[in-house]
Tab-separated table of C-alpha atoms and ligand atoms in Angstrom:
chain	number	residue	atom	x	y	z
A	1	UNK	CA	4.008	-6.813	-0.119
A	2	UNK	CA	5.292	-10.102	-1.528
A	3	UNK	CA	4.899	-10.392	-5.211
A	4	UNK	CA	3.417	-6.790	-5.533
A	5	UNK	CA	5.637	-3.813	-6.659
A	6	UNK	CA	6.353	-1.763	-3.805
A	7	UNK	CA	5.263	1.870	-4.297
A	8	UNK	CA	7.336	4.968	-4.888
A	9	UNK	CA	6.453	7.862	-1.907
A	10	UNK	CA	7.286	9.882	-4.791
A	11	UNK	CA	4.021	10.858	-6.041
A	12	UNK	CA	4.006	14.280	-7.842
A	13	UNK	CA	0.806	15.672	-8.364
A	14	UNK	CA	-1.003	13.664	-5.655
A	15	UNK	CA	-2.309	16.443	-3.441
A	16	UNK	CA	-3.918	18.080	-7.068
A	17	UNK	CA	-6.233	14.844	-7.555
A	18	UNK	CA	-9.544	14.432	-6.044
A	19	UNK	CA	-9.766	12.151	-3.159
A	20	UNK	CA	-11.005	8.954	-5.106
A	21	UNK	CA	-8.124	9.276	-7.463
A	22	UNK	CA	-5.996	9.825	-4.983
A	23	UNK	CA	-7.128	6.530	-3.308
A	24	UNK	CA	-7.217	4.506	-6.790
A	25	UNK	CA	-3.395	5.890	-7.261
A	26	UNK	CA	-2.748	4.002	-3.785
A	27	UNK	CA	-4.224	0.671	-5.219
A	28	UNK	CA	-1.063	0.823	-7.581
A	29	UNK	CA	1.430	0.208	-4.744
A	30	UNK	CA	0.695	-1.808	-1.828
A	31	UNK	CA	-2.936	-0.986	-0.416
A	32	UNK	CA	-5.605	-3.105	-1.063
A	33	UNK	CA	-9.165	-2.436	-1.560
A	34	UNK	CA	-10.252	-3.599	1.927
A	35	UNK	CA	-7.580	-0.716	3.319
A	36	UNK	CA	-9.066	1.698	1.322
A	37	UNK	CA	-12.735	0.520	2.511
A	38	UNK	CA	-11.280	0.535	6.328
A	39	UNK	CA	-10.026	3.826	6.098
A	40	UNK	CA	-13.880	5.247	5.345
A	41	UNK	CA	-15.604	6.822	7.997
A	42	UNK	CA	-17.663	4.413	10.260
A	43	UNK	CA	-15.521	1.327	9.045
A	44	UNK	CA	-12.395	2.622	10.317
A	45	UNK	CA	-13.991	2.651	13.795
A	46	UNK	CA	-17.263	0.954	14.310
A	47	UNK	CA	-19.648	2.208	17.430
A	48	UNK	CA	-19.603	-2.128	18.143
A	49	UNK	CA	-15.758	-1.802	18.898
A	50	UNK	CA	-15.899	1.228	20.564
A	51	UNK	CA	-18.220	0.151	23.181
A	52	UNK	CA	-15.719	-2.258	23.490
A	53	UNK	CA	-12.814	0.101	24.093
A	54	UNK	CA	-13.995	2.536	26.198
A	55	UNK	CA	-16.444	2.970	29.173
A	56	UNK	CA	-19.647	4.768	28.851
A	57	UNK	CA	-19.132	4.878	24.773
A	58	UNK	CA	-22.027	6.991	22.620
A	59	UNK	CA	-19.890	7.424	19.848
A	60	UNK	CA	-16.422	7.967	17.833
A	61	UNK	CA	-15.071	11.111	17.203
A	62	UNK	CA	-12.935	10.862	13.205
A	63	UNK	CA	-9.579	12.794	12.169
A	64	UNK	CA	-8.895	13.228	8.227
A	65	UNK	CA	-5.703	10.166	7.424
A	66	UNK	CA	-3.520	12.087	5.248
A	67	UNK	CA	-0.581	10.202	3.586
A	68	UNK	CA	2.889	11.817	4.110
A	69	UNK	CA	5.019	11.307	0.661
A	70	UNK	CA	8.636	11.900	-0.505
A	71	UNK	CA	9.626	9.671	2.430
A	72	UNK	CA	12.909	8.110	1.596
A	73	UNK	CA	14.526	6.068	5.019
A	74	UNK	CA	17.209	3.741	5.117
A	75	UNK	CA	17.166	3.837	0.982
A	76	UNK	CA	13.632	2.321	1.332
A	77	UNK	CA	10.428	4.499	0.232
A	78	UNK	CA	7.513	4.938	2.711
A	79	UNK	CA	3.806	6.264	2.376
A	80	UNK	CA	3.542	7.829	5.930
A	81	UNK	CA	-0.232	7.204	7.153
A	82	UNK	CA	-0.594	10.872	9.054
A	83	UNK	CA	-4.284	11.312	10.672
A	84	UNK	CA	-4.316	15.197	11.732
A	85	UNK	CA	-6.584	17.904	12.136
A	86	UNK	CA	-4.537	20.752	11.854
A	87	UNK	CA	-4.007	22.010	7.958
A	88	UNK	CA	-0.436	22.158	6.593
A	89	UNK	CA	0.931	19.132	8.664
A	90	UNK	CA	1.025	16.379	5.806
A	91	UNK	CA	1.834	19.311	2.979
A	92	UNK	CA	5.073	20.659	5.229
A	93	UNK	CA	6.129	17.016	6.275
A	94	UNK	CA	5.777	16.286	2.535
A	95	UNK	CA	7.538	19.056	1.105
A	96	UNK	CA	10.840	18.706	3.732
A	97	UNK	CA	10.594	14.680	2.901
A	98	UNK	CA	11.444	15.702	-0.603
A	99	UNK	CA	14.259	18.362	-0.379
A	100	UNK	CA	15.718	15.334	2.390
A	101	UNK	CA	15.331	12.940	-0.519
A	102	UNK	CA	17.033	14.952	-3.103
A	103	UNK	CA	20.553	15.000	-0.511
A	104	UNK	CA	20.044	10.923	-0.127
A	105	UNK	CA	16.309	10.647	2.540
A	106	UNK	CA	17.409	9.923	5.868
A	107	UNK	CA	19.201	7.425	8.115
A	108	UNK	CA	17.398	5.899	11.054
A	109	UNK	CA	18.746	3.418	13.990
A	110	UNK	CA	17.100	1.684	17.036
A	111	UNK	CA	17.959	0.607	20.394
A	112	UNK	CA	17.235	-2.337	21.722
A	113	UNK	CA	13.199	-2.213	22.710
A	114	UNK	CA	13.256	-2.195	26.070
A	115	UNK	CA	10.752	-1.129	28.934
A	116	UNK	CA	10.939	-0.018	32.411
A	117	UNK	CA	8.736	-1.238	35.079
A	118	UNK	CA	9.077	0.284	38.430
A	119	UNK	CA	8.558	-0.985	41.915
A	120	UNK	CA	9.392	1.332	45.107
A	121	UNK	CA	10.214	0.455	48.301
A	122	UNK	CA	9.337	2.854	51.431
A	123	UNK	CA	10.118	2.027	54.708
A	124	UNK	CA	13.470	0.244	53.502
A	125	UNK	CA	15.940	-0.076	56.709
A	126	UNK	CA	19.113	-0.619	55.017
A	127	UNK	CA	18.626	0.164	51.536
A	128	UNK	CA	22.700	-0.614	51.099
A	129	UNK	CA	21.919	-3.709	52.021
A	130	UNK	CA	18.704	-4.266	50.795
A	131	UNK	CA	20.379	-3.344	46.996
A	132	UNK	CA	23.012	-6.165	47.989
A	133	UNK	CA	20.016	-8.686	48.189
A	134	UNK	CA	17.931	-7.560	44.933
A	135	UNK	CA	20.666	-8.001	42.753
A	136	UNK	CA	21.751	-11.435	43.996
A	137	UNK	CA	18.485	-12.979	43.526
A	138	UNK	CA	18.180	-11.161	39.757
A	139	UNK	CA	17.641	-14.749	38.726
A	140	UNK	CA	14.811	-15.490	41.048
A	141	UNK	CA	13.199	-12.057	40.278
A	142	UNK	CA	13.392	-12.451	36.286
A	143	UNK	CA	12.094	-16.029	36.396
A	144	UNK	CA	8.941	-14.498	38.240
A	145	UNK	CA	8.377	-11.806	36.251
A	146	UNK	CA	8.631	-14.197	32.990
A	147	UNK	CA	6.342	-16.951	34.761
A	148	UNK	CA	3.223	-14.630	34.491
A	149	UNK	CA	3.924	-13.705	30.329
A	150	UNK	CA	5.200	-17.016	29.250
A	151	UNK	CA	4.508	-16.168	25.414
A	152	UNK	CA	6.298	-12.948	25.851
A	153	UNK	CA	9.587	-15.462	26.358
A	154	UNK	CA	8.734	-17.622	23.457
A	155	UNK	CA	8.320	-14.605	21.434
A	156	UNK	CA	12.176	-13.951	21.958
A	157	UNK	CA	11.521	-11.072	24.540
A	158	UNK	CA	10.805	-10.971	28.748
A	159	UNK	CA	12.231	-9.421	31.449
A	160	UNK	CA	16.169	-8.946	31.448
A	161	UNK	CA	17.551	-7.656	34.019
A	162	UNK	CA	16.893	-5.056	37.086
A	163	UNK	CA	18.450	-2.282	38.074
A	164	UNK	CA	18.430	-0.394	41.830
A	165	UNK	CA	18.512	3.110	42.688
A	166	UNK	CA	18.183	5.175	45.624
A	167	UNK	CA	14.885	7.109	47.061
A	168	UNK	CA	15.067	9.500	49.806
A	169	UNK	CA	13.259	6.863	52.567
A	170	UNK	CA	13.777	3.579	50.558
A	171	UNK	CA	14.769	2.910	47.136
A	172	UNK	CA	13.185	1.638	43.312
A	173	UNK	CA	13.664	-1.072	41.514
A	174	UNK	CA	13.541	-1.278	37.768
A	175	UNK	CA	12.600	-3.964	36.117
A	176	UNK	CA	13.920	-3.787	31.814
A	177	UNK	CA	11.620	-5.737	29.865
A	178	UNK	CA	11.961	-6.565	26.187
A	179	UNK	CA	8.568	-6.751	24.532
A	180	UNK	CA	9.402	-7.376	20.845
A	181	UNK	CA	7.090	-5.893	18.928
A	182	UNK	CA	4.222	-4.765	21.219
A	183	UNK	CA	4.072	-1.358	23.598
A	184	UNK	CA	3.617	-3.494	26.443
A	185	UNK	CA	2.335	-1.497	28.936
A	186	UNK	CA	0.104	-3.969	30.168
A	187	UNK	CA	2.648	-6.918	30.210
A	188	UNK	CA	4.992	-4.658	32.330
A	189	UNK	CA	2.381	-3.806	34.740
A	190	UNK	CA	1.402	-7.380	35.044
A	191	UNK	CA	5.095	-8.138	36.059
A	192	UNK	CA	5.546	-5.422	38.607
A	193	UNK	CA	2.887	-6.506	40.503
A	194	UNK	CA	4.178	-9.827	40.592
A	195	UNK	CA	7.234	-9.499	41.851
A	196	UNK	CA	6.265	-6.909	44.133
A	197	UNK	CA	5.808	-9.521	47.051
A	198	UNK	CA	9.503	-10.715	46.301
A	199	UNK	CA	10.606	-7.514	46.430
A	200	UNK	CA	9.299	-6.839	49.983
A	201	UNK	CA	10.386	-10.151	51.109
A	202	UNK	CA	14.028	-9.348	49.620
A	203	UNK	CA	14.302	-5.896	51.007
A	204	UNK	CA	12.444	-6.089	54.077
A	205	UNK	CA	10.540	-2.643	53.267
A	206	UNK	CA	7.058	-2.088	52.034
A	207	UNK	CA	6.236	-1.772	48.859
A	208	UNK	CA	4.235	0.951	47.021
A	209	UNK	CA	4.125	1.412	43.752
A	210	UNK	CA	4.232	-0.497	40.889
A	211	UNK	CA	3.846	0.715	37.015
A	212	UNK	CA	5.809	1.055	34.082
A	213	UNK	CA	8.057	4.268	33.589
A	214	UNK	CA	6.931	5.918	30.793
A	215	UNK	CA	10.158	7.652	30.364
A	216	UNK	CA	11.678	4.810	27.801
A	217	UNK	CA	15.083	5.325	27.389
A	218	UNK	CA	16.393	1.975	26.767
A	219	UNK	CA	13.778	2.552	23.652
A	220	UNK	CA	14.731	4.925	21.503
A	221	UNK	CA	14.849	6.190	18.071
A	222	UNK	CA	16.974	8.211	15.856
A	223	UNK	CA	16.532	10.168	12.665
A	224	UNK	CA	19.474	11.745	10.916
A	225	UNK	CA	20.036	13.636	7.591
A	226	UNK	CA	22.427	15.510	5.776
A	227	UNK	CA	21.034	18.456	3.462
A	228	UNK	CA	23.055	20.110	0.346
A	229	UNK	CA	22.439	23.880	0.004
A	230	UNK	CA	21.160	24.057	-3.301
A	231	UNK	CA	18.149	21.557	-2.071
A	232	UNK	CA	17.233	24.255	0.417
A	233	UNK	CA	15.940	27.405	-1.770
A	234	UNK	CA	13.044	29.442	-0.995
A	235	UNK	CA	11.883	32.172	-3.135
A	236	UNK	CA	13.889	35.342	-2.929
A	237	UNK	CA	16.403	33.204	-0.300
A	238	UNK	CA	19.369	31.225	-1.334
A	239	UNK	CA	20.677	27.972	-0.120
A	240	UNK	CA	23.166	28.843	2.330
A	241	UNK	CA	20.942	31.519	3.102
A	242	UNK	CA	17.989	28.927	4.183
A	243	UNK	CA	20.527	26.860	5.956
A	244	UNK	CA	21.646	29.180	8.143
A	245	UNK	CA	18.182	30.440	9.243
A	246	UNK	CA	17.130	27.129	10.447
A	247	UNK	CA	20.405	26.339	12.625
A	248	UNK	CA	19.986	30.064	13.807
A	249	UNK	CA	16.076	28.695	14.697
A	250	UNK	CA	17.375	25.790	16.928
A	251	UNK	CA	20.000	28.228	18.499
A	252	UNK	CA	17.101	30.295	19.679
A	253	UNK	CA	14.610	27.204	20.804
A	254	UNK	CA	18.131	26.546	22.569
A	255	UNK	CA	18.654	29.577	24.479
A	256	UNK	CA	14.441	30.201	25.026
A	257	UNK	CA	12.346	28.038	27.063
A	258	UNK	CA	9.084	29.668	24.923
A	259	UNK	CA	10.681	28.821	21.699
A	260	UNK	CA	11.726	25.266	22.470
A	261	UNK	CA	8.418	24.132	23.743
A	262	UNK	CA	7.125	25.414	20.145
A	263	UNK	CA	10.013	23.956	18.261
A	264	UNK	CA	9.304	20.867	20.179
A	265	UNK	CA	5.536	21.038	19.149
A	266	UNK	CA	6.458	21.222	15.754
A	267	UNK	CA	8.267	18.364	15.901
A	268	UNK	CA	5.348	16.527	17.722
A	269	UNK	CA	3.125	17.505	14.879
A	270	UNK	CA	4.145	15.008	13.045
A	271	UNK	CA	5.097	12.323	15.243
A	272	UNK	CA	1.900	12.281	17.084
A	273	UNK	CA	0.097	12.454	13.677
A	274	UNK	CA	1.555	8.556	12.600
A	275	UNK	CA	1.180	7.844	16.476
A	276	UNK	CA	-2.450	7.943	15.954
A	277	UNK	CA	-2.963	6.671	13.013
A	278	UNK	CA	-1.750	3.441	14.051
A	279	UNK	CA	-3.309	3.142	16.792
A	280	UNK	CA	-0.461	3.940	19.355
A	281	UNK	CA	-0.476	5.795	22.654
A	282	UNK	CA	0.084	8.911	21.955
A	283	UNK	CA	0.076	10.468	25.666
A	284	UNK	CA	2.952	7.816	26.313
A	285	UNK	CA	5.467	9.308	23.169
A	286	UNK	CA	4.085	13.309	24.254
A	287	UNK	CA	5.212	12.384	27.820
A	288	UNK	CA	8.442	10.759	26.864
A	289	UNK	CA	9.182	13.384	24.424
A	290	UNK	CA	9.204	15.890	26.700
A	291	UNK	CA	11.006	13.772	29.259
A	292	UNK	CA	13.873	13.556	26.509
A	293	UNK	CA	13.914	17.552	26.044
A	294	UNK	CA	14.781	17.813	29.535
A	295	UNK	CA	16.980	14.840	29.956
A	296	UNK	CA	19.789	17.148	31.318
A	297	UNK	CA	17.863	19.488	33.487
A	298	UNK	CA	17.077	21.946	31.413
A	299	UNK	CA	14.175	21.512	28.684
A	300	UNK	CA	16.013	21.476	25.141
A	301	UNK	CA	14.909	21.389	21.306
A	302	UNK	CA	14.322	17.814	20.719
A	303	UNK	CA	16.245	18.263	17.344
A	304	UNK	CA	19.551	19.965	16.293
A	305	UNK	CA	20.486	21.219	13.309
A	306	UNK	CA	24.165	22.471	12.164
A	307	UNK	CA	26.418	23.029	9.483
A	308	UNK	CA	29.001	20.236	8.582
A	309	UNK	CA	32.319	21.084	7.074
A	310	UNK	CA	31.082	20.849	3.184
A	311	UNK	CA	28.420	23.032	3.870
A	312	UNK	CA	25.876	20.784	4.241
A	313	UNK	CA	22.995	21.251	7.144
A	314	UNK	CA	22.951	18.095	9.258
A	315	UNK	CA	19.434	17.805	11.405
A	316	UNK	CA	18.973	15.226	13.810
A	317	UNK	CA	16.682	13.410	16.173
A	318	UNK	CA	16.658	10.995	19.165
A	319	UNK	CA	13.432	10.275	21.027
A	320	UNK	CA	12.033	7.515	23.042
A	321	UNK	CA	9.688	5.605	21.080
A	322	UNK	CA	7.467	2.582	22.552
A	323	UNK	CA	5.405	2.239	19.940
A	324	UNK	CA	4.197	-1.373	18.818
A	325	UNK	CA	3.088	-2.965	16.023
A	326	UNK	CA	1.019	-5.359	17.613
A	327	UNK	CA	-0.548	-5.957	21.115
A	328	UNK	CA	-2.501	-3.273	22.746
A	329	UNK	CA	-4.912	-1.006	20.665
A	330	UNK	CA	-2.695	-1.287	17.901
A	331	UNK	CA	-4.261	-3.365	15.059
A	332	UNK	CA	-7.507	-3.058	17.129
A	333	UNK	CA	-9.704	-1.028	14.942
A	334	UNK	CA	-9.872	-1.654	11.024
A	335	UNK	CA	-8.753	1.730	10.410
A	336	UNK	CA	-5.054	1.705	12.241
A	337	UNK	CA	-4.685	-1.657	11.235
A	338	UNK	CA	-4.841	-0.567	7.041
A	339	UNK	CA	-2.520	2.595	8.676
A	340	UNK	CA	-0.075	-0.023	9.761
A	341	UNK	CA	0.189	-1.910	6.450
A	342	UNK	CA	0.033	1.021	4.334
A	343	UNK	CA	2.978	2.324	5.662
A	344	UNK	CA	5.115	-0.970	4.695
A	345	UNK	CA	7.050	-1.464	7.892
A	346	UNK	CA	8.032	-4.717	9.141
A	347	UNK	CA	7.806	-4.379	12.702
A	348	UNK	CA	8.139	-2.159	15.768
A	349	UNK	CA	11.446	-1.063	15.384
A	350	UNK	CA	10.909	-0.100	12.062
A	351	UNK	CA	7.832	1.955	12.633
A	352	UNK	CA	9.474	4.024	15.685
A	353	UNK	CA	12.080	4.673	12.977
A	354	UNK	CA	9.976	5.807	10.240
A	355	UNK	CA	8.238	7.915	13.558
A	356	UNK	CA	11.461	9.722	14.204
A	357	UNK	CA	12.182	11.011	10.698
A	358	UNK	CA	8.611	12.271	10.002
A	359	UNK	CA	9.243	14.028	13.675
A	360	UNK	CA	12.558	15.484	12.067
A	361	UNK	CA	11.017	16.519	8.555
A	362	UNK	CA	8.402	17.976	10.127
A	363	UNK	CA	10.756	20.583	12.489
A	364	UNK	CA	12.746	20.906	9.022
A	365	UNK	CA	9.356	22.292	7.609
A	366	UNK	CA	8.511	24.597	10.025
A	367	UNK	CA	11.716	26.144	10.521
A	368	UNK	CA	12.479	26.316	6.487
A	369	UNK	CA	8.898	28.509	6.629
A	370	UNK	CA	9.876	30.135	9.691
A	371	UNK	CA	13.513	31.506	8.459
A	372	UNK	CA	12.226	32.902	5.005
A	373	UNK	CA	8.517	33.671	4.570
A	374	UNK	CA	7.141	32.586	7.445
A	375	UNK	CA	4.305	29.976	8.791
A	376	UNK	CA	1.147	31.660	7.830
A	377	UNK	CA	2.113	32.115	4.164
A	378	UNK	CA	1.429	28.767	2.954
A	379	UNK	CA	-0.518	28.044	6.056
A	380	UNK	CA	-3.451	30.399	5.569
A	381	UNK	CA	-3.898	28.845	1.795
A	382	UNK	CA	-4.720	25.360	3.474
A	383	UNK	CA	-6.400	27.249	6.579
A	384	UNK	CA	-8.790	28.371	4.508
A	385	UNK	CA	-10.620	25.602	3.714
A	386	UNK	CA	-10.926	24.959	6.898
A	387	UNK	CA	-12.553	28.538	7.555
A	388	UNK	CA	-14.796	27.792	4.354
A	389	UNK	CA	-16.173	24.859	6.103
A	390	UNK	CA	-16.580	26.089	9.644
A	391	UNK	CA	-18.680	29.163	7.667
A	392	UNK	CA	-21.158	26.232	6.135
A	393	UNK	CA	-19.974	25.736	2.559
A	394	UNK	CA	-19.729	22.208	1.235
A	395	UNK	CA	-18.984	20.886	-2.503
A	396	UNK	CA	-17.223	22.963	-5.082
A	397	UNK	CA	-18.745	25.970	-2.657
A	398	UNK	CA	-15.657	25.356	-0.526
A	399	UNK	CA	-12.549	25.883	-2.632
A	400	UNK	CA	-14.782	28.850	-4.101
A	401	UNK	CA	-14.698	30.391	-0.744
A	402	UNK	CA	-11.105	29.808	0.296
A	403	UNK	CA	-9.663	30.842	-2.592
A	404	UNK	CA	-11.681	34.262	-2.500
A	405	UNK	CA	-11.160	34.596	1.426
A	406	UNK	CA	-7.059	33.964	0.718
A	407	UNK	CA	-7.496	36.739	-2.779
A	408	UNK	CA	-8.827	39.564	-0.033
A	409	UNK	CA	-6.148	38.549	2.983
A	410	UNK	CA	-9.818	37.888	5.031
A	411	UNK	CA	-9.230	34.509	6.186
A	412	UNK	CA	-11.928	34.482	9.203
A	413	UNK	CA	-15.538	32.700	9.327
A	414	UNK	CA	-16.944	36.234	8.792
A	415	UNK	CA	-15.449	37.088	5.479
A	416	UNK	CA	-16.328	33.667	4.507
A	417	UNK	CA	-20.385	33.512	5.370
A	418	UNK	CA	-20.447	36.670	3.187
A	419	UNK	CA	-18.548	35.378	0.551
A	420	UNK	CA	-20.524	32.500	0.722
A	421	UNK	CA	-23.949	34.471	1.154
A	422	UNK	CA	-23.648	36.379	-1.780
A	423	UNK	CA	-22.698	33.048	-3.788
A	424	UNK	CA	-25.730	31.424	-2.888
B	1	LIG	C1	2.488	24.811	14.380
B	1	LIG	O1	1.572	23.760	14.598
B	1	LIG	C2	3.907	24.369	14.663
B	1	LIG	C3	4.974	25.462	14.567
B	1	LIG	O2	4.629	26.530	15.420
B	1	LIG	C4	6.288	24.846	14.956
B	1	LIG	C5	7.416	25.830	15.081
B	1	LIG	O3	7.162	27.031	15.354
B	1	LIG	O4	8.572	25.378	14.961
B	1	LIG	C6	5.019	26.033	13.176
């Protein structure tokens, strides 16, 4: 990044160029030619790693790495590294990335990154006084916790505190762990079990189990952005017209169980999609997503979108987001590791923040679809190709196909083999 001009996401045109222009265009900004070369299939993941990685390995199944543009966060661009199967993702996150640009791109914050690791206690007499104990030998706890990750200390982070809280027969102790740039699943795990036998001896009750919550609220992320009316046209709808669809949208995912989880899966589209191509656990952010919908005991859209007294539509976003930079599988496999770098974020924090608005402009692209022509308009376009494939054409054959499929409203396999039969 040093020394090199730092790349616009502003890129109009990109999606029309082939794929190796649209890689050389990349070389202008910050990738290098050994990202590029990781990113190609059996370099980004190498059958030597993966038997590495995972038991019984025979192979490595690929995604297509799109790159989200018109990202704008914090005043800083961002090429957003989005590896996705489904069609439409990276052109929707895109396209709401730009009409968020136009009113200013979007404003992110971070908590503090902190992680909870869980031990319970069954059996526990007097968990009154048994609470009493724990948290007057905090100290003794921390100090064991921190004795098995010494570098996590050095490294500015370690454990920081615990906090107690009732069970039916006994109660749980959490144990908040700052792990600086890494997910730190592992580390936490590591410390839970050590401290486990202190625990016991503390409380006098037996201890059971010990793992890291993966519900990481003292980890979260928020996206935020505030949309002018005229940036929010859609053929044959006006601004204000737009605008109001999507906050009616969210009142509806509000009020509807069925809508939310959808709204919610829109949103996920794109989180996941960066989730994955850097390498991070993406069961851990689904599962703490949908913790976070139903925080208050009733499942909610993760996002909410209103009107502010100028007229302007205001969406935001909070979600727990443990996602590292380092540590773990992250950086693991050449492929996330040129993800991570081509996205041009310094650290964790930084990367759950960049997370959270793609998660954001994603739900602002559905719903924008949703409240005016709806999804399968532009989705069938990109669908298409998709179809074309599946039916067995390859090369110029495949836009050929798509395009005629999408002409007769046929987008299905069978429409395509005979489209591509009689071409061939
Ligand atoms: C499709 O993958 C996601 C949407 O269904 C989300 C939504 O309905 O908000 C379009």
């Amino acid at each position: 990044m040093q020394g090199q001009m730092r790349l616009t996401s502003r890129l109009p045109g990109f999606h029309r160029l082939d794929l190796a222009h649209r890689r050389q265009w990349l070389l202008k900004g910050e990738a290098k030619a050994e990202d590029l070369e990781a990113l190609e299939p059996g370099r980004a993941l190498g059958l030597e790693t993966a038997d590495k990685m995972v038991e019984n390995a025979v192979g490595v199944i690929s995604l297509p790495l799109g790159i989200g543009l018109n990202f704008q966060i914090n005043g800083r661009d961002h090429l957003v590294p989005m590896a996705v199967e489904e069609p439409s993702v990276v052109a929707s996150a895109s396209h709401a990335a730009r009409i968020v640009r136009q009113s200013g791109g979007f404003q992110t914050e971070a908590t503090n990154r902190e992680m909870i690791g869980q031990v319970e206690v069954r059996t526990c007499v007097n968990p009154a006084t048994a609470k009493v104990s724990l948290l007057r030998h905090e100290a003794e706890i921390l100090a064991v916790a921190d004795s098995v990750h010494p570098t996590m200390r050095a490294r500015g982070g370690g454990a920081r505190a615990i906090s107690v809280h009732p069970l039916p027969d006994g109660l749980v102790v959490h144990l908040i762990v700052d792990t600086c740039d890494a997910m730190g699943a592992n580390t936490v795990n590591t410390m839970v079990e050590a401290i486990a036998p202190l625990i016991s001896d503390l409380t006098g009750g037996r201890v059971g189990l010990r793992i890291l919550s993966n519900y990481t609220d003292s980890c979260l992320a928020r996206a935020r952005c505030v949309i002018a009316p005229a940036h929010l046209t859609a053929p044959g709808f006006s601004g204000p017209e737009v605008r109001d669809g999507i906050v009616q949208a969210t009142l509806f995912a509000g009020a509807d169980f069925h809508r939310a989880v959808t709204h919610n899966k829109g949103v996920m589209n794109g989180v996941d999609a960066v989730v994955i191509a850097t390498g991070n656990d993406w069961r851990a952010i689904e599962a703490a997503a949908h913790g976070h919908a139903c925080r208050t005991g009733r499942y909610r859209p993760l996002t909410t979108w209103d009107v502010d007294l100028d007229g302007n539509l205001v969406g935001s976003l909070e979600l727990p987001m443990p996602v590292g930079s380092v540590g773990g599988s992250v950086g693991l496999t050449p492929g996330t590791r040129a993800a991570l770098r081509l996205c041009g974020v310094e650290g964790a924090q930084e990367l759950a923040q960049l997370i959270v608005a793609v998660g954001l402009a994603q739900n602002l692209g559905a719903l924008k679809a949703l409240a005016t022509h709806g999804i399968q308009h532009g989705h069938m376009a990109l669908h298409a190709r998709s179809v074309a494939l599946a039916a067995g054409a390859q090369g110029e054959l495949v836009e050929r196909v798509a395009q005629e499929i999408v002409r007769l409203g046929e987008v299905r396999v069978s429409a395509a083999r005979e489209i591509l039969a009689r071409l061939t």
